[in-house]
């Protein structure tokens, strides 16, 4: 994990993995046991419907916060926000993204920032805020291009083309 964090930092200046590696290197055995539980909850939640997944994501987030694992706490929040937007719970999605996006910016978590800008673009599309949706998607696209994430670039380009050619 240390090597991946150094590589990611050197190549893209994204600090997520290096922060995660630093956290795990300093974690106590008791904290690591709790983190295994939280990561299991995240994995289980990702296979469930939103209604069933949210309590597991919230429980995992609580454990991550309790142990001081900020990177994975943000991941749990991002998963909840994404589910909220997909379920058109726009108020919850907006509230969470308003907290997640600045946090990703301040911590220099570029990939997670790009992902959450894409989610916010979906939220803005849900709310018929098309200019904001296109702006967020464009910003997300630019970040993914800098990160050389070809799959995400393709997805965002598809998203943008759909929104630009709306009937």
PDB file of C-alpha atoms in Angstrom:
ATOM      1  CA  UNK A   1       0.000   0.000   0.000  1.00  0.00           C
ATOM      2  CA  UNK A   2       2.917   2.337   0.755  1.00  0.00           C
ATOM      3  CA  UNK A   3       4.385   1.749  -2.686  1.00  0.00           C
ATOM      4  CA  UNK A   4       1.021   2.334  -4.406  1.00  0.00           C
ATOM      5  CA  UNK A   5       0.545   5.523  -2.406  1.00  0.00           C
ATOM      6  CA  UNK A   6       3.989   6.790  -3.418  1.00  0.00           C
ATOM      7  CA  UNK A   7       3.387   5.863  -7.060  1.00  0.00           C
ATOM      8  CA  UNK A   8      -0.031   7.549  -7.129  1.00  0.00           C
ATOM      9  CA  UNK A   9       1.368  10.638  -5.441  1.00  0.00           C
ATOM     10  CA  UNK A  10       4.325  10.853  -7.819  1.00  0.00           C
ATOM     11  CA  UNK A  11       2.289  10.212 -10.955  1.00  0.00           C
ATOM     12  CA  UNK A  12      -0.954  12.120 -10.251  1.00  0.00           C
ATOM     13  CA  UNK A  13      -0.381  14.077  -7.011  1.00  0.00           C
ATOM     14  CA  UNK A  14      -3.452  12.295  -5.586  1.00  0.00           C
ATOM     15  CA  UNK A  15      -2.929  11.762  -1.852  1.00  0.00           C
ATOM     16  CA  UNK A  16      -5.742   9.292  -1.109  1.00  0.00           C
ATOM     17  CA  UNK A  17      -3.718   6.073  -1.148  1.00  0.00           C
ATOM     18  CA  UNK A  18      -0.716   7.592   0.625  1.00  0.00           C
ATOM     19  CA  UNK A  19      -3.009   8.880   3.392  1.00  0.00           C
ATOM     20  CA  UNK A  20      -4.666   5.472   3.634  1.00  0.00           C
ATOM     21  CA  UNK A  21      -1.284   3.690   3.782  1.00  0.00           C
ATOM     22  CA  UNK A  22      -0.062   6.070   6.498  1.00  0.00           C
ATOM     23  CA  UNK A  23      -3.235   5.476   8.499  1.00  0.00           C
ATOM     24  CA  UNK A  24      -3.020   1.667   8.265  1.00  0.00           C
ATOM     25  CA  UNK A  25       0.695   1.684   9.155  1.00  0.00           C
ATOM     26  CA  UNK A  26      -0.101   3.454  12.432  1.00  0.00           C
ATOM     27  CA  UNK A  27      -3.348   1.596  13.240  1.00  0.00           C
ATOM     28  CA  UNK A  28      -3.458  -0.565  16.352  1.00  0.00           C
ATOM     29  CA  UNK A  29      -4.439  -4.250  16.143  1.00  0.00           C
ATOM     30  CA  UNK A  30      -7.788  -3.360  17.762  1.00  0.00           C
ATOM     31  CA  UNK A  31      -8.420  -0.663  15.159  1.00  0.00           C
ATOM     32  CA  UNK A  32      -7.487  -3.054  12.348  1.00  0.00           C
ATOM     33  CA  UNK A  33     -10.037  -5.576  13.643  1.00  0.00           C
ATOM     34  CA  UNK A  34     -12.727  -2.881  13.545  1.00  0.00           C
ATOM     35  CA  UNK A  35     -11.608  -1.802  10.070  1.00  0.00           C
ATOM     36  CA  UNK A  36     -11.968  -5.354   8.773  1.00  0.00           C
ATOM     37  CA  UNK A  37     -15.553  -5.281  10.027  1.00  0.00           C
ATOM     38  CA  UNK A  38     -16.224  -1.896   8.401  1.00  0.00           C
ATOM     39  CA  UNK A  39     -14.722  -2.949   5.073  1.00  0.00           C
ATOM     40  CA  UNK A  40     -16.897  -6.075   5.173  1.00  0.00           C
ATOM     41  CA  UNK A  41     -19.952  -3.886   5.692  1.00  0.00           C
ATOM     42  CA  UNK A  42     -18.942  -1.722   2.723  1.00  0.00           C
ATOM     43  CA  UNK A  43     -18.541  -4.800   0.515  1.00  0.00           C
ATOM     44  CA  UNK A  44     -21.879  -6.245   1.631  1.00  0.00           C
ATOM     45  CA  UNK A  45     -23.668  -2.912   1.178  1.00  0.00           C
ATOM     46  CA  UNK A  46     -22.400  -2.522  -2.375  1.00  0.00           C
ATOM     47  CA  UNK A  47     -24.427  -5.612  -3.348  1.00  0.00           C
ATOM     48  CA  UNK A  48     -27.692  -4.425  -1.808  1.00  0.00           C
ATOM     49  CA  UNK A  49     -30.481  -2.041  -2.757  1.00  0.00           C
ATOM     50  CA  UNK A  50     -30.137   1.507  -1.492  1.00  0.00           C
ATOM     51  CA  UNK A  51     -32.608   1.072   1.348  1.00  0.00           C
ATOM     52  CA  UNK A  52     -30.788  -1.994   2.666  1.00  0.00           C
ATOM     53  CA  UNK A  53     -27.306  -0.647   1.918  1.00  0.00           C
ATOM     54  CA  UNK A  54     -27.513   2.720   3.663  1.00  0.00           C
ATOM     55  CA  UNK A  55     -27.485   1.381   7.258  1.00  0.00           C
ATOM     56  CA  UNK A  56     -24.396  -0.703   6.456  1.00  0.00           C
ATOM     57  CA  UNK A  57     -22.625   2.253   4.836  1.00  0.00           C
ATOM     58  CA  UNK A  58     -23.511   4.391   7.868  1.00  0.00           C
ATOM     59  CA  UNK A  59     -22.240   1.736  10.269  1.00  0.00           C
ATOM     60  CA  UNK A  60     -19.000   1.412   8.313  1.00  0.00           C
ATOM     61  CA  UNK A  61     -18.584   5.192   8.258  1.00  0.00           C
ATOM     62  CA  UNK A  62     -19.037   5.313  12.035  1.00  0.00           C
ATOM     63  CA  UNK A  63     -16.269   2.737  12.480  1.00  0.00           C
ATOM     64  CA  UNK A  64     -13.971   4.538  10.043  1.00  0.00           C
ATOM     65  CA  UNK A  65     -14.543   7.821  11.901  1.00  0.00           C
ATOM     66  CA  UNK A  66     -14.076   6.171  15.302  1.00  0.00           C
ATOM     67  CA  UNK A  67     -10.703   4.787  14.252  1.00  0.00           C
ATOM     68  CA  UNK A  68      -9.615   8.025  12.533  1.00  0.00           C
ATOM     69  CA  UNK A  69      -9.712   6.554   9.013  1.00  0.00           C
ATOM     70  CA  UNK A  70     -10.649   9.699   7.119  1.00  0.00           C
ATOM     71  CA  UNK A  71     -10.070   8.347   3.577  1.00  0.00           C
ATOM     72  CA  UNK A  72     -12.427   5.404   3.997  1.00  0.00           C
ATOM     73  CA  UNK A  73     -14.913   7.512   5.941  1.00  0.00           C
ATOM     74  CA  UNK A  74     -15.144   9.730   2.854  1.00  0.00           C
ATOM     75  CA  UNK A  75     -15.580   6.624   0.683  1.00  0.00           C
ATOM     76  CA  UNK A  76     -18.525   5.539   2.823  1.00  0.00           C
ATOM     77  CA  UNK A  77     -20.049   9.014   2.590  1.00  0.00           C
ATOM     78  CA  UNK A  78     -19.531   9.016  -1.176  1.00  0.00           C
ATOM     79  CA  UNK A  79     -21.284   5.654  -1.477  1.00  0.00           C
ATOM     80  CA  UNK A  80     -24.257   6.973   0.504  1.00  0.00           C
ATOM     81  CA  UNK A  81     -24.398  10.154  -1.587  1.00  0.00           C
ATOM     82  CA  UNK A  82     -24.213   8.186  -4.837  1.00  0.00           C
ATOM     83  CA  UNK A  83     -27.062   5.917  -3.747  1.00  0.00           C
ATOM     84  CA  UNK A  84     -29.122   8.935  -2.690  1.00  0.00           C
ATOM     85  CA  UNK A  85     -28.697  10.555  -6.108  1.00  0.00           C
ATOM     86  CA  UNK A  86     -29.570   7.320  -7.916  1.00  0.00           C
ATOM     87  CA  UNK A  87     -32.720   7.041  -5.814  1.00  0.00           C
ATOM     88  CA  UNK A  88     -33.557  10.729  -6.525  1.00  0.00           C
ATOM     89  CA  UNK A  89     -33.171  11.650  -2.851  1.00  0.00           C
ATOM     90  CA  UNK A  90     -31.827  14.964  -4.070  1.00  0.00           C
ATOM     91  CA  UNK A  91     -31.816  16.769  -0.717  1.00  0.00           C
ATOM     92  CA  UNK A  92     -29.708  14.085   0.935  1.00  0.00           C
ATOM     93  CA  UNK A  93     -27.392  13.827  -2.060  1.00  0.00           C
ATOM     94  CA  UNK A  94     -26.893  17.607  -2.197  1.00  0.00           C
ATOM     95  CA  UNK A  95     -26.219  17.811   1.543  1.00  0.00           C
ATOM     96  CA  UNK A  96     -23.631  15.051   1.472  1.00  0.00           C
ATOM     97  CA  UNK A  97     -21.893  16.211  -1.700  1.00  0.00           C
ATOM     98  CA  UNK A  98     -21.664  19.736  -0.281  1.00  0.00           C
ATOM     99  CA  UNK A  99     -19.482  18.252   2.453  1.00  0.00           C
ATOM    100  CA  UNK A 100     -17.608  15.575   0.459  1.00  0.00           C
ATOM    101  CA  UNK A 101     -16.433  17.665  -2.512  1.00  0.00           C
ATOM    102  CA  UNK A 102     -14.644  20.397  -0.497  1.00  0.00           C
ATOM    103  CA  UNK A 103     -13.099  17.703   1.710  1.00  0.00           C
ATOM    104  CA  UNK A 104     -11.722  15.898  -1.351  1.00  0.00           C
ATOM    105  CA  UNK A 105     -10.384  19.196  -2.703  1.00  0.00           C
ATOM    106  CA  UNK A 106      -8.661  20.135   0.561  1.00  0.00           C
ATOM    107  CA  UNK A 107      -7.083  16.690   0.964  1.00  0.00           C
ATOM    108  CA  UNK A 108      -6.063  16.475  -2.691  1.00  0.00           C
ATOM    109  CA  UNK A 109      -8.072  13.297  -3.322  1.00  0.00           C
ATOM    110  CA  UNK A 110      -8.323  13.906  -7.054  1.00  0.00           C
ATOM    111  CA  UNK A 111      -9.907  10.657  -8.228  1.00  0.00           C
ATOM    112  CA  UNK A 112     -12.535  10.770  -5.487  1.00  0.00           C
ATOM    113  CA  UNK A 113     -13.173  14.431  -6.302  1.00  0.00           C
ATOM    114  CA  UNK A 114     -13.726  13.573  -9.971  1.00  0.00           C
ATOM    115  CA  UNK A 115     -16.118  10.761  -9.008  1.00  0.00           C
ATOM    116  CA  UNK A 116     -18.139  13.011  -6.724  1.00  0.00           C
ATOM    117  CA  UNK A 117     -18.289  15.804  -9.286  1.00  0.00           C
ATOM    118  CA  UNK A 118     -19.795  13.234 -11.643  1.00  0.00           C
ATOM    119  CA  UNK A 119     -22.346  12.270  -8.990  1.00  0.00           C
ATOM    120  CA  UNK A 120     -23.161  15.950  -8.447  1.00  0.00           C
ATOM    121  CA  UNK A 121     -23.612  16.277 -12.201  1.00  0.00           C
ATOM    122  CA  UNK A 122     -26.252  13.531 -12.008  1.00  0.00           C
ATOM    123  CA  UNK A 123     -27.874  15.341  -9.114  1.00  0.00           C
ATOM    124  CA  UNK A 124     -28.004  18.587 -11.092  1.00  0.00           C
ATOM    125  CA  UNK A 125     -29.427  16.715 -14.064  1.00  0.00           C
ATOM    126  CA  UNK A 126     -32.121  15.251 -11.772  1.00  0.00           C
ATOM    127  CA  UNK A 127     -32.963  18.818 -10.730  1.00  0.00           C
ATOM    128  CA  UNK A 128     -33.022  20.076 -14.345  1.00  0.00           C
ATOM    129  CA  UNK A 129     -29.972  22.268 -13.645  1.00  0.00           C
ATOM    130  CA  UNK A 130     -28.425  21.378 -16.981  1.00  0.00           C
ATOM    131  CA  UNK A 131     -25.733  24.066 -17.076  1.00  0.00           C
ATOM    132  CA  UNK A 132     -24.456  22.982 -13.654  1.00  0.00           C
ATOM    133  CA  UNK A 133     -24.634  19.322 -14.673  1.00  0.00           C
ATOM    134  CA  UNK A 134     -22.530  19.982 -17.765  1.00  0.00           C
ATOM    135  CA  UNK A 135     -20.087  22.120 -15.770  1.00  0.00           C
ATOM    136  CA  UNK A 136     -19.591  19.408 -13.127  1.00  0.00           C
ATOM    137  CA  UNK A 137     -19.219  16.719 -15.796  1.00  0.00           C
ATOM    138  CA  UNK A 138     -16.675  18.820 -17.667  1.00  0.00           C
ATOM    139  CA  UNK A 139     -14.664  19.399 -14.507  1.00  0.00           C
ATOM    140  CA  UNK A 140     -14.842  15.677 -13.715  1.00  0.00           C
ATOM    141  CA  UNK A 141     -13.726  14.844 -17.262  1.00  0.00           C
ATOM    142  CA  UNK A 142     -10.718  17.149 -16.988  1.00  0.00           C
ATOM    143  CA  UNK A 143      -9.646  15.534 -13.717  1.00  0.00           C
ATOM    144  CA  UNK A 144     -10.050  12.009 -15.086  1.00  0.00           C
ATOM    145  CA  UNK A 145      -8.015  12.988 -18.149  1.00  0.00           C
ATOM    146  CA  UNK A 146      -5.191  14.282 -15.940  1.00  0.00           C
ATOM    147  CA  UNK A 147      -5.379  11.054 -13.921  1.00  0.00           C
ATOM    148  CA  UNK A 148      -5.300   9.039 -17.164  1.00  0.00           C
ATOM    149  CA  UNK A 149      -8.386   7.068 -16.097  1.00  0.00           C
ATOM    150  CA  UNK A 150      -9.515   5.955 -19.556  1.00  0.00           C
ATOM    151  CA  UNK A 151     -12.649   4.132 -18.386  1.00  0.00           C
ATOM    152  CA  UNK A 152     -13.943   7.100 -16.437  1.00  0.00           C
ATOM    153  CA  UNK A 153     -13.082   9.499 -19.285  1.00  0.00           C
ATOM    154  CA  UNK A 154     -15.180   7.364 -21.611  1.00  0.00           C
ATOM    155  CA  UNK A 155     -18.092   7.297 -19.163  1.00  0.00           C
ATOM    156  CA  UNK A 156     -18.054  11.054 -18.645  1.00  0.00           C
ATOM    157  CA  UNK A 157     -17.809  11.686 -22.394  1.00  0.00           C
ATOM    158  CA  UNK A 158     -20.867   9.509 -22.880  1.00  0.00           C
ATOM    159  CA  UNK A 159     -22.661  11.378 -20.101  1.00  0.00           C
ATOM    160  CA  UNK A 160     -21.818  14.740 -21.658  1.00  0.00           C
ATOM    161  CA  UNK A 161     -22.859  13.702 -25.155  1.00  0.00           C
ATOM    162  CA  UNK A 162     -26.213  12.511 -23.838  1.00  0.00           C
ATOM    163  CA  UNK A 163     -26.829  15.792 -22.042  1.00  0.00           C
ATOM    164  CA  UNK A 164     -25.660  17.981 -24.949  1.00  0.00           C
ATOM    165  CA  UNK A 165     -28.010  16.293 -27.389  1.00  0.00           C
ATOM    166  CA  UNK A 166     -31.075  16.294 -25.166  1.00  0.00           C
ATOM    167  CA  UNK A 167     -34.309  16.680 -27.174  1.00  0.00           C
TER     168      UNK A 167
END
